[in-house]
Coordinates of C-alpha atoms in Angstrom, one line a residue:
Q9 CA -3.0 127.5 10.6
A10 CA -5.4 125.6 12.8
I11 CA -5.9 122.5 14.9
K12 CA -8.5 120.2 13.4
V13 CA -10.4 117.3 15.0
L14 CA -12.4 114.8 13.0
F15 CA -14.7 112.0 14.3
Y16 CA -15.4 109.1 12.1
D17 CA -18.1 106.5 12.6
F18 CA -16.6 103.2 11.3
K19 CA -20.0 101.4 11.3
A20 CA -21.7 104.1 9.4
R21 CA -18.6 104.8 7.3
E22 CA -19.0 108.6 7.6
V23 CA -17.6 111.6 9.3
V24 CA -19.8 112.6 12.2
A25 CA -17.9 115.7 13.4
N26 CA -15.3 117.9 11.9
E27 CA -14.2 121.1 13.8
S28 CA -11.2 123.3 14.0
A29 CA -9.7 126.2 16.0
A30 CA -7.3 128.8 14.6
L31 CA -3.7 129.1 15.7
D32 CA -1.7 132.3 16.0
L33 CA 1.7 132.5 14.4
Y34 CA 4.6 134.8 15.3
Q35 CA 6.8 135.7 12.4
S36 CA 9.4 138.5 12.0
D37 CA 11.6 139.9 9.3
D38 CA 14.7 138.0 10.6
G39 CA 13.0 134.7 9.5
T40 CA 11.6 133.7 12.9
A41 CA 8.5 131.6 12.8
E42 CA 7.3 130.4 16.2
Q43 CA 4.2 129.4 18.2
Q44 CA 3.7 128.9 21.9
A45 CA 3.2 125.2 22.6
H46 CA 0.3 126.0 24.9
W47 CA -1.5 127.5 22.0
W48 CA -1.8 124.0 20.5
I49 CA -3.4 122.6 23.6
N50 CA -5.8 125.5 23.9
A51 CA -6.8 125.2 20.3
L52 CA -7.3 121.5 20.7
R53 CA -9.6 122.1 23.7
E54 CA -11.5 124.7 21.7
A55 CA -11.9 122.4 18.7
L56 CA -13.1 119.5 20.9
S57 CA -15.5 121.8 22.7
K58 CA -17.3 122.3 19.4
V59 CA -18.0 118.6 19.1
S60 CA -21.0 117.3 21.1
K61 CA -20.2 115.3 24.2
A62 CA -22.4 112.5 22.8
I63 CA -20.0 112.1 19.8
R64 CA -16.9 112.5 22.0
Q65 CA -18.3 109.7 24.2
T66 CA -18.1 107.3 21.2
T67 CA -14.3 107.7 20.8
I68 CA -12.5 104.3 20.7
A69 CA -9.2 105.4 19.1
V70 CA -7.3 108.7 18.7
G71 CA -4.5 109.7 16.3
V72 CA -2.9 113.1 16.5
S73 CA -0.8 114.7 13.9
G74 CA 0.8 118.0 14.7
Q75 CA 2.7 120.8 13.0
Q76 CA 4.7 119.4 10.0
H77 CA 8.0 119.8 11.8
G78 CA 8.7 121.7 15.0
F79 CA 11.1 122.0 17.8
V80 CA 9.8 122.4 21.4
P81 CA 12.7 122.9 23.8
L82 CA 12.1 121.4 27.3
D83 CA 14.0 121.7 30.6
A84 CA 15.0 118.7 32.8
D85 CA 11.4 118.6 34.2
H86 CA 9.9 118.4 30.7
Q87 CA 8.5 122.0 30.9
V88 CA 8.5 124.1 27.8
I89 CA 11.2 126.8 28.1
R90 CA 10.7 129.0 25.0
P91 CA 8.4 129.3 22.0
A92 CA 8.3 126.4 19.5
K93 CA 10.4 126.8 16.3
L94 CA 8.4 125.9 13.3
W95 CA 9.5 124.2 10.1
C96 CA 9.5 127.5 8.2
D97 CA 11.8 129.3 10.6
T98 CA 14.9 130.5 8.8
S99 CA 16.3 132.8 11.6
T100 CA 19.5 130.6 11.9
A101 CA 20.4 130.7 8.2
P102 CA 23.8 132.4 9.0
Q103 CA 24.7 129.7 11.5
C104 CA 23.7 127.0 9.0
D105 CA 26.0 128.7 6.4
T106 CA 28.9 128.6 8.9
I107 CA 28.3 124.9 9.7
I108 CA 28.2 124.1 5.9
E109 CA 31.4 126.0 5.3
R110 CA 33.2 124.4 8.2
L111 CA 32.2 121.0 6.8
G112 CA 33.6 121.7 3.4
G113 CA 30.7 123.3 1.7
L114 CA 27.8 121.9 -0.3
P115 CA 28.3 118.9 -2.7
P116 CA 28.8 120.0 -6.3
E117 CA 25.5 118.5 -7.4
V118 CA 23.6 120.9 -5.1
G119 CA 25.0 124.1 -6.7
D120 CA 24.5 127.6 -5.5
G121 CA 21.1 128.5 -4.0
G122 CA 20.0 124.8 -4.0
V123 CA 19.5 124.6 -0.3
M124 CA 17.2 126.5 2.1
R125 CA 18.6 126.7 5.6
V126 CA 15.8 125.9 8.1
G127 CA 16.1 127.0 11.7
A128 CA 16.2 123.8 13.7
F129 CA 15.6 121.1 11.2
G130 CA 18.5 120.7 8.8
E131 CA 18.2 121.7 5.2
R132 CA 15.7 121.5 2.3
D133 CA 16.7 121.4 -1.3
A134 CA 15.4 124.0 -3.8
G135 CA 12.3 121.9 -4.4
G136 CA 11.5 121.9 -0.7
A137 CA 12.5 118.3 0.0
Q138 CA 13.9 117.9 3.5
R139 CA 17.4 116.4 3.7
D140 CA 17.2 115.4 7.4
R141 CA 14.1 113.5 8.4
G142 CA 12.4 114.4 11.6
G143 CA 9.0 114.8 13.3
G144 CA 6.6 112.0 14.0
A145 CA 3.2 111.3 15.3
Q146 CA 1.9 111.6 18.9
Y147 CA -0.9 109.6 20.4
G148 CA -3.6 110.4 22.9
Y149 CA -6.0 108.2 24.9
P150 CA -9.7 108.0 24.1
D151 CA -10.5 108.9 27.7
D152 CA -8.8 112.3 27.2
I153 CA -11.1 113.1 24.3
R154 CA -14.3 111.7 25.9
N155 CA -13.8 113.8 29.0
A156 CA -12.5 116.9 27.3
T157 CA -14.0 120.2 28.5

């Protein structure tokens, strides 16, 4: 996994910079798959530092797409309070099974083994399609990129 940055020159219609920085991933045998939220910021800074300041200075728009799906718990002051759960975390499968059972079980068309319980994000069918939609894009400001260190 990595954070990637790409700079595109619309007038020239070409990519003028494309850099990345690796991300660590914590996984364990119980299905846990997590990352520290600050790792994302650090990797973004590292990737941006590989792009020349001259290119960063030309930034007029920024679009940021993050981890496919993730859960970053915050406190009342919007501070991160624990590692971010990733889309592939299955550590809460037993709790998901209990919820499904209490709600009357799976619909007949799903059958046995047709659902993968995913930590914080609902369920996926056997083909990997998500049943509950989530996630979204985040946006930054060009000045944040132009002045990145």
